[in-house]
mmCIF file of C-alpha atoms in Angstrom:
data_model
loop_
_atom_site.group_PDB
_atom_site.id
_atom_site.type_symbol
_atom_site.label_atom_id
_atom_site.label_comp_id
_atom_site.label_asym_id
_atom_site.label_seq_id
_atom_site.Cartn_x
_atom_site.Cartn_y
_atom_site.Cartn_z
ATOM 1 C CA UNK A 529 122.038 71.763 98.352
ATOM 2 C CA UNK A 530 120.887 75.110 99.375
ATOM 3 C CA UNK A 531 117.647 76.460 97.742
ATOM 4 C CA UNK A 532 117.433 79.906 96.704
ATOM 5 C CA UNK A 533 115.029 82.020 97.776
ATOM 6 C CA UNK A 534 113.752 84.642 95.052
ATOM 7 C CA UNK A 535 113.857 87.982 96.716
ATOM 8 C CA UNK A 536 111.574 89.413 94.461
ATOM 9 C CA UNK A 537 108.140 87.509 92.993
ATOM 10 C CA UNK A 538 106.877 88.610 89.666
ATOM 11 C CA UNK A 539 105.059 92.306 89.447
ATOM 12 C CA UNK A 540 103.794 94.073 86.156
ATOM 13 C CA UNK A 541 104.860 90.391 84.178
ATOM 14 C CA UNK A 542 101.681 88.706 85.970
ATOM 15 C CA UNK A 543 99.276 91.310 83.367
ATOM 16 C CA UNK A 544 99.415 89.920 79.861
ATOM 17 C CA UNK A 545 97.193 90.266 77.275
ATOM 18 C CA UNK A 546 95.204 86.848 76.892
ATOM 19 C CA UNK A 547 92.966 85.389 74.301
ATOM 20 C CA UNK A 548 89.956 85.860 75.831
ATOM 21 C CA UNK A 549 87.465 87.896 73.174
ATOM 22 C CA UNK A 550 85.499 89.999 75.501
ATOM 23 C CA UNK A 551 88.553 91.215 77.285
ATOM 24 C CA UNK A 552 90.591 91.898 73.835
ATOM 25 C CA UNK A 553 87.327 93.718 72.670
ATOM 26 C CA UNK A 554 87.129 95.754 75.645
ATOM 27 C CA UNK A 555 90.662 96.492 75.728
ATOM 28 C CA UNK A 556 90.044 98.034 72.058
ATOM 29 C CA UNK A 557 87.222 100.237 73.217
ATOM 30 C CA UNK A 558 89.352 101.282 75.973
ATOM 31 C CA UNK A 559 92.096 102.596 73.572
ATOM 32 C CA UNK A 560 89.724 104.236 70.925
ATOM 33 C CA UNK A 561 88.743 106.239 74.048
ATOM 34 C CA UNK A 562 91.193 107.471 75.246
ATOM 35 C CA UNK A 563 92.754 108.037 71.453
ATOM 36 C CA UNK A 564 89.379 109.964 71.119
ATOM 37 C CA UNK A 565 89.948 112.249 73.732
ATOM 38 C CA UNK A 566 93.087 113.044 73.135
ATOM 39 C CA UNK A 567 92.629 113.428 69.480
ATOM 40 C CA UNK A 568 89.177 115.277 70.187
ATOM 41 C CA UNK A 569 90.185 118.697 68.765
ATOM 42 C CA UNK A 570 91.621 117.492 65.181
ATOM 43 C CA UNK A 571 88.421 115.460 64.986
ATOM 44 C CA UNK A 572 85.412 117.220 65.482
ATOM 45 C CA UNK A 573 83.589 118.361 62.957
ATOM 46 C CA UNK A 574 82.621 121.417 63.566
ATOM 47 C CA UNK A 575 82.632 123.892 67.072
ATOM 48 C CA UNK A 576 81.210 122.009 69.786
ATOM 49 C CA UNK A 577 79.589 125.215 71.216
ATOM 50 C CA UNK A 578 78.798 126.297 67.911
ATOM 51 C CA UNK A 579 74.935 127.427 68.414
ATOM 52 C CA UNK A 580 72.648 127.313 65.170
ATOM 53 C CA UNK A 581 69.014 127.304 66.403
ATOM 54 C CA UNK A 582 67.884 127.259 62.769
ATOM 55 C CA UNK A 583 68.957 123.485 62.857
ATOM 56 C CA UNK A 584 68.009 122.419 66.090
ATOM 57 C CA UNK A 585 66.885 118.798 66.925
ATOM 58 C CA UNK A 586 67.635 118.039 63.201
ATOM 59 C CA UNK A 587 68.794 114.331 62.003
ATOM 60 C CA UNK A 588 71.776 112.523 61.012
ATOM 61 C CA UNK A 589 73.361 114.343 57.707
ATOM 62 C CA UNK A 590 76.617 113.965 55.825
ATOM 63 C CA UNK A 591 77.792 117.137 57.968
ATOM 64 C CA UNK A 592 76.170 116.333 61.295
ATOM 65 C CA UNK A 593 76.433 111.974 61.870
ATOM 66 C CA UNK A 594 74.737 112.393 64.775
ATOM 67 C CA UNK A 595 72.580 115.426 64.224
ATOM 68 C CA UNK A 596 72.228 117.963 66.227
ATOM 69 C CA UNK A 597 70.814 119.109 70.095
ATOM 70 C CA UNK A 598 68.138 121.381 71.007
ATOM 71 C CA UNK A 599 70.434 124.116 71.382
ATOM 72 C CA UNK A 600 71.666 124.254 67.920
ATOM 73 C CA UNK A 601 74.844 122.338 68.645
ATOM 74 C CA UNK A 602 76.664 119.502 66.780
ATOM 75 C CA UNK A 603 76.188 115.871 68.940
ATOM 76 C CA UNK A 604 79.666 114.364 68.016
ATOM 77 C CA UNK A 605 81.259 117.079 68.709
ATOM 78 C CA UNK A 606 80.351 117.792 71.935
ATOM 79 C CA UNK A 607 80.466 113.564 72.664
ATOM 80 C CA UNK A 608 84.387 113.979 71.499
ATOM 81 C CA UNK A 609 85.018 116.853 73.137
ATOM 82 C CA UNK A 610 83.330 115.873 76.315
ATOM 83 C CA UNK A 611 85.259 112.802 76.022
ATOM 84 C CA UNK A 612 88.548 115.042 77.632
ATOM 85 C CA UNK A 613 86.501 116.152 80.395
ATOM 86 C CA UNK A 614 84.445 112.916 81.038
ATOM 87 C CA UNK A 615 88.128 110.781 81.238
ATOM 88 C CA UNK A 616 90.192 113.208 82.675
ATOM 89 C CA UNK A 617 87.635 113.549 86.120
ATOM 90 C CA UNK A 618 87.718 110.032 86.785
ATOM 91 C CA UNK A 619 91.287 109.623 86.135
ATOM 92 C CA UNK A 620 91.842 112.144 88.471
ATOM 93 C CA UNK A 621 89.789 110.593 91.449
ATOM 94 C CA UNK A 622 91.785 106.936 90.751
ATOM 95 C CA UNK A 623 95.071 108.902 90.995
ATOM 96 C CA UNK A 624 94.340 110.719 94.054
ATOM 97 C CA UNK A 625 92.682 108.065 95.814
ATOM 98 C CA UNK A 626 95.500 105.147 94.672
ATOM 99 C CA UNK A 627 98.066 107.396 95.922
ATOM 100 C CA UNK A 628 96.866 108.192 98.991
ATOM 101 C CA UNK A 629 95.558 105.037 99.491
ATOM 102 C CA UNK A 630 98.548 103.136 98.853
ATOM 103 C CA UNK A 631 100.471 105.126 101.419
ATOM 104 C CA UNK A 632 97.435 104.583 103.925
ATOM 105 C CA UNK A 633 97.049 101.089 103.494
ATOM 106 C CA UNK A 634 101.246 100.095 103.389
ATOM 107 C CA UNK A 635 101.809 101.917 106.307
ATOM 108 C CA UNK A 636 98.605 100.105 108.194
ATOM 109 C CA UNK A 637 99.943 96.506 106.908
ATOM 110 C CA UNK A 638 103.832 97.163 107.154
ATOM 111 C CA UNK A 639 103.504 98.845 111.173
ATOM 112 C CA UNK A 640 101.202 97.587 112.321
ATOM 113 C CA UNK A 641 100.702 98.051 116.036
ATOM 114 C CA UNK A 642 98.839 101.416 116.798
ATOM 115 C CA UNK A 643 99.873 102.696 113.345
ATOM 116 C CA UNK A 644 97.427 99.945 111.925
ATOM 117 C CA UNK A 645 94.674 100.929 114.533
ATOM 118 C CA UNK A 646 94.729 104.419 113.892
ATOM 119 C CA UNK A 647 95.023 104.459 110.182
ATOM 120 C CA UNK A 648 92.070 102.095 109.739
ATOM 121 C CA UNK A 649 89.186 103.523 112.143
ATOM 122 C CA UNK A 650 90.117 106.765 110.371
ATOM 123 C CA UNK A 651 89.147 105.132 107.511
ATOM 124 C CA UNK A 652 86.471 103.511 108.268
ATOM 125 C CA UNK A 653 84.849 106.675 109.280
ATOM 126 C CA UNK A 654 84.912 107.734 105.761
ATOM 127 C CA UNK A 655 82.500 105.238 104.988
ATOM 128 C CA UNK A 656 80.058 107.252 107.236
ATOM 129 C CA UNK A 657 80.070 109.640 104.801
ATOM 130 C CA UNK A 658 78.591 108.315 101.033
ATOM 131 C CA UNK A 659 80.835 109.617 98.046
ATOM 132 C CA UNK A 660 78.106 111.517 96.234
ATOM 133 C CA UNK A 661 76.819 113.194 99.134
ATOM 134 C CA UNK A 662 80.309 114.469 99.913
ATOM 135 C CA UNK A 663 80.899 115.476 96.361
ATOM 136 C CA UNK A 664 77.128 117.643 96.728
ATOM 137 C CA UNK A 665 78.464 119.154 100.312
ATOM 138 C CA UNK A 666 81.800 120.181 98.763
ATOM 139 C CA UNK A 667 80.482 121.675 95.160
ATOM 140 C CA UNK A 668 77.471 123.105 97.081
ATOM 141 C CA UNK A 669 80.686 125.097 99.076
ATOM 142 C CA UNK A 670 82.870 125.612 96.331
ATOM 143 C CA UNK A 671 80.275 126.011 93.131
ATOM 144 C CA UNK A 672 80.536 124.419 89.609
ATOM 145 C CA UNK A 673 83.915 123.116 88.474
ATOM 146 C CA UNK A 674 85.666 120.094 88.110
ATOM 147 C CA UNK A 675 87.943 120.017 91.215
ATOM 148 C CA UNK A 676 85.917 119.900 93.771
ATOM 149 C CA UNK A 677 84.079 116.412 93.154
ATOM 150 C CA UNK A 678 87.442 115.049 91.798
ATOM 151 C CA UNK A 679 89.017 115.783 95.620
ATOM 152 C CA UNK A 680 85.374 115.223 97.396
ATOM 153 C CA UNK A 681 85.364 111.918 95.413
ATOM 154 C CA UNK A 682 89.206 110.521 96.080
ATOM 155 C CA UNK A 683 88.825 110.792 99.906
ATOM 156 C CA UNK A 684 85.391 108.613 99.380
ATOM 157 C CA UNK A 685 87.101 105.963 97.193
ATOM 158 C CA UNK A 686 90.413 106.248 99.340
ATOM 159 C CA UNK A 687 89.143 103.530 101.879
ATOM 160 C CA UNK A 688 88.476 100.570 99.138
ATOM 161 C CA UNK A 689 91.730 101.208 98.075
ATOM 162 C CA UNK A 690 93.698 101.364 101.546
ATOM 163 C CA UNK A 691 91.853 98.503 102.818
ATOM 164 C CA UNK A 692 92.562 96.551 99.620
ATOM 165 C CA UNK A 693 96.589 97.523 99.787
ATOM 166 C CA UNK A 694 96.571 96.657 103.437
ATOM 167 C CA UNK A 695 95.047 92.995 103.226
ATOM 168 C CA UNK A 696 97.772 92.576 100.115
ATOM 169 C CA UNK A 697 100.960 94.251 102.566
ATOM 170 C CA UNK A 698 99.577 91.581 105.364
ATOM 171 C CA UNK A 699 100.102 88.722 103.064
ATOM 172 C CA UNK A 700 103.236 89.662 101.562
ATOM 173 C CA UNK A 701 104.864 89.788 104.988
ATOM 174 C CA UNK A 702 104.210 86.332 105.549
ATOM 175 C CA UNK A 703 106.356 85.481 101.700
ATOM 176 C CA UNK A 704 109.548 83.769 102.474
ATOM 177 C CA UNK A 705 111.315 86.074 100.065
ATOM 178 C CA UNK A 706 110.687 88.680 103.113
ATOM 179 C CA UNK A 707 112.715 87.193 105.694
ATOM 180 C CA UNK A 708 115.654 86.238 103.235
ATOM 181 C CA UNK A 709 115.777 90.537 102.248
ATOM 182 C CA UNK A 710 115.815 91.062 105.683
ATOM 183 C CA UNK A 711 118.941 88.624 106.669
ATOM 184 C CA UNK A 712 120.210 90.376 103.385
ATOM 185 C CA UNK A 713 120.906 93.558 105.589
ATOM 186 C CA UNK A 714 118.136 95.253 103.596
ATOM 187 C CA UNK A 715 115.907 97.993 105.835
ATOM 188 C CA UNK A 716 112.132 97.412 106.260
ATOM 189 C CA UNK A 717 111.506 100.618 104.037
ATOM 190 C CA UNK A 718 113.606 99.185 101.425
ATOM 191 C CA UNK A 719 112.225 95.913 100.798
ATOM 192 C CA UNK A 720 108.653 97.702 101.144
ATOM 193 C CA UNK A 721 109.821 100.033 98.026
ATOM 194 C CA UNK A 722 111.959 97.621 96.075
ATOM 195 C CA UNK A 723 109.670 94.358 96.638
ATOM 196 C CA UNK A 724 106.291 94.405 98.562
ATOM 197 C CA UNK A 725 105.011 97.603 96.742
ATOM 198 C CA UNK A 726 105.680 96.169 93.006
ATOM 199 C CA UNK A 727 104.537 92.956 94.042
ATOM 200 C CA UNK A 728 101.088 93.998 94.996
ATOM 201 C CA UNK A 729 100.794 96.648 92.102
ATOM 202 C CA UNK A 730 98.748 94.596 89.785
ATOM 203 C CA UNK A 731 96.200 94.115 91.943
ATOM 204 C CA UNK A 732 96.212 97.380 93.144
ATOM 205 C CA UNK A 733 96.276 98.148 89.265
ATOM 206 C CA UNK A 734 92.988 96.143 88.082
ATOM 207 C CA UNK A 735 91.232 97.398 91.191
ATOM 208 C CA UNK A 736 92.023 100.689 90.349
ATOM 209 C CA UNK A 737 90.493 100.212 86.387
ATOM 210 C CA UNK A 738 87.329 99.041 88.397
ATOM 211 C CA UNK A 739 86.998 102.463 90.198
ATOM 212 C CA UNK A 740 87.744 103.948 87.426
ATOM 213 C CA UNK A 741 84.120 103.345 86.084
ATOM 214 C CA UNK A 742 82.508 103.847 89.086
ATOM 215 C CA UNK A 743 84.175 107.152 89.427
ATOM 216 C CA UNK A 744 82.782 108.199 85.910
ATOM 217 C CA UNK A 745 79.479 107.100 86.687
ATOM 218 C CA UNK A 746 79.193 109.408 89.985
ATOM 219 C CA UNK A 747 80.995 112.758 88.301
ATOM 220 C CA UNK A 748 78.289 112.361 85.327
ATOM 221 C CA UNK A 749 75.460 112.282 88.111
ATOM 222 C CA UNK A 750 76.925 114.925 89.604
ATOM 223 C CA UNK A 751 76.501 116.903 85.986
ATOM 224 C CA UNK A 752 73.527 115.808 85.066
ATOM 225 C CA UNK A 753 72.334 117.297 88.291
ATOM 226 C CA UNK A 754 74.098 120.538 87.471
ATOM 227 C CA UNK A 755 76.859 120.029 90.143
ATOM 228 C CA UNK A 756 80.162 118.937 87.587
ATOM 229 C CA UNK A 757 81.387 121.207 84.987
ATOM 230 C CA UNK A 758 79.625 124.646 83.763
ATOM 231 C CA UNK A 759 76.619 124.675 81.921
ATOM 232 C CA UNK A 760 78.612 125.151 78.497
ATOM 233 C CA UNK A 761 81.643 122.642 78.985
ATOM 234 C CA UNK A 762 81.121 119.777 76.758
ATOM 235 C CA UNK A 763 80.328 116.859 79.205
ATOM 236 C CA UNK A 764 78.562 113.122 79.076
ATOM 237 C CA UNK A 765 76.969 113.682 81.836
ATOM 238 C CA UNK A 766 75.550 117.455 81.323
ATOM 239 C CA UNK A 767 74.691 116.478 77.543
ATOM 240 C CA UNK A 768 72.065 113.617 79.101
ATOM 241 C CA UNK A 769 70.656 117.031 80.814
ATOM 242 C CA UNK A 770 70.494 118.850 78.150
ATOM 243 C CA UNK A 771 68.824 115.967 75.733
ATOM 244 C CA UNK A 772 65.695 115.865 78.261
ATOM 245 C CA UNK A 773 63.867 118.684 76.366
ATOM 246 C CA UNK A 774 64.539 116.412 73.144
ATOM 247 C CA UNK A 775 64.070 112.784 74.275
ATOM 248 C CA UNK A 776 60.025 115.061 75.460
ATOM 249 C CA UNK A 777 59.726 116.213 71.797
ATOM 250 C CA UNK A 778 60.794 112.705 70.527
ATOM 251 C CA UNK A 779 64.141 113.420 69.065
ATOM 252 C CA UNK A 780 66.378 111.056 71.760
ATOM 253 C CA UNK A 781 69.151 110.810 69.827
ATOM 254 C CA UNK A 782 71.460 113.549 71.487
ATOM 255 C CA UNK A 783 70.642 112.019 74.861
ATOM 256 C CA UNK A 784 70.521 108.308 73.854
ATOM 257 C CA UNK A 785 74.553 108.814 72.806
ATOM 258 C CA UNK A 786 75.973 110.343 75.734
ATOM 259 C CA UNK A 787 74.358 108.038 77.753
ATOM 260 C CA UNK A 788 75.817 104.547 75.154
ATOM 261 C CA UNK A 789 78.944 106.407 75.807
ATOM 262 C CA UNK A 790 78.988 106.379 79.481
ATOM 263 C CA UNK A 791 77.632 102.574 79.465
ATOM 264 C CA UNK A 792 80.057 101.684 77.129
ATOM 265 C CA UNK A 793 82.860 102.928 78.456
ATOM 266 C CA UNK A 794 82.172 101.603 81.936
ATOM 267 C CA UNK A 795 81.462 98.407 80.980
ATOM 268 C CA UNK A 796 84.953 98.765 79.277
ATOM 269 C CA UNK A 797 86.848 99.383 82.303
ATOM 270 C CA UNK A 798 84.978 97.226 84.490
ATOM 271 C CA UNK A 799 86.091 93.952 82.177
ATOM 272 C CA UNK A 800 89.511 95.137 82.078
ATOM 273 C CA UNK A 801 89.982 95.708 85.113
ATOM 274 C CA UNK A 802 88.283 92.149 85.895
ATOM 275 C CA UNK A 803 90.119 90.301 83.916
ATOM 276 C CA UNK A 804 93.230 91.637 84.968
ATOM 277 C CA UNK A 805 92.155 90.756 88.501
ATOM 278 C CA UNK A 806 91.729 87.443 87.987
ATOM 279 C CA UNK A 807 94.514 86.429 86.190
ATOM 280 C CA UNK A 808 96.543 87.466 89.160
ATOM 281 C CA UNK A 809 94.640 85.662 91.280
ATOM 282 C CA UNK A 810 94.848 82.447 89.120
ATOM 283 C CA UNK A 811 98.828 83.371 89.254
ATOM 284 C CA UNK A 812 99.021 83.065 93.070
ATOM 285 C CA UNK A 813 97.310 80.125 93.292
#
């Protein structure tokens, strides 16, 4: 009897959604996020640059949950609201960075040869360079804005991930389902595309949620120092700024919340993408 080679090993199926409380929780808070953001303007309660200096630094009320800032300005609105731009930056620096890294790292692991040299001491001398510093250089060039330390960022997470998809590309050469495409009459490129590529995606995936928080953590630094968005954008990071005058007059509350929110939402991401992580390792045991 002749035994059949599978020509293709299970992607996307390997993530499922298990039992395990911590993960289920976090993969709540990970919706009501990004639901939040994306819902942001139909639920805020009133203009999040709305400026009413008559009520600043005042409490929780039925019209204001979460009071209000120094400036005058309503704290849940500006937390939903900054939600949009606090997601959307990260999301940004995982999709340029997985892209590009992707390609990096598959070519490095498929070639080989001097294409695998090449590729990874370029690489490598990104690391020379720490992400935040770059994002500083590049903002300090360009000014304020939200491009900038989205592109300065990518290129500084693009290593982790090209290193990560070429170690995965290396392995998946050595998969007997390889050799049996190949006697198949099937190209190199092709079963890179139509196999390798979608086998390694969940791991590329869950490593990918990991960055994710990372990446949020350095673009709110980079706010709260005054290098992100503009002063007036609604933003995690620049409302933590802004609260210092308040948390020094004892009224923490509208810096205390931005900063739950950023802890929160990494810790979200991080378990996410952990968990996805190891199931697929458990999987390829």
């Amino acid at each position: 009897m002749t035994a059949v080679v599978p020509l293709r090993r299970p992607g996307f199926a390997r993530i499922r959604t298990a039992g395990a409380p911590l993960y289920v929780l976090c993969l709540a808070c990970v919706v009501l996020l990004v639901l939040a953001a994306l819902l942001a303007p139909w639920l805020v309660p009133a203009d999040p640059n709305a400026v009413d200096l008559g009520d600043a630094l005042a409490g929780p009320s039925v019209g204001h949950p979460f009071g209000i800032d120094a400036s005058g300005r309503d704290t849940l609105s500006r937390l939903l609201v900054g939600a949009r731009t606090s997601l959307l930056g990260p999301l940004g620096v995982v999709a340029f960075s997985t892209l590009a890294g992707v390609v990096v790292g598959a070519v490095a692991g498929w070639r080989g040869g001097w294409w695998d040299s090449v590729l990874s001491r370029s690489t490598e001398l990104v690391f020379a360079f720490p992400g935040m510093l770059l994002a500083i250089l590049i903002v300090s060039v360009y000014g304020e804005g939200l491009m900038a330390p989205v592109l300065a960022l990518a290129v500084a997470y693009l290593p982790y991930v090209s290193r990560l998809t070429r170690s995965l590309v290396l392995a998946e050469r050595e998969r007997p389902y390889l050799s049996a495409s190949l006697v198949q009459g099937q190209s190199g490129l092709q079963v890179c595309l139509r196999h390798v590529l979608p086998n390694i995606a969940p791991v590329v995936l869950a490593q990918s949620t990991i960055n994710f928080g990372y990446a949020l953590i350095d673009l709110a630094g980079l706010s709260f120092l005054g290098l992100g968005v503009p002063a007036l954008t609604p933003d995690w990071g620049r409302m933590v700024f802004d609260g210092q005058t308040a948390v020094q007059e004892g009224y923490p509350l509208s810096a205390i919340l931005p900063c739950a929110a950023i802890v929160l939402t990494v810790v979200a991401f991080n378990v996410v993408g952990e968990h996805w992580a190891d199931r697929v390792a458990r999987r390829d045991r």
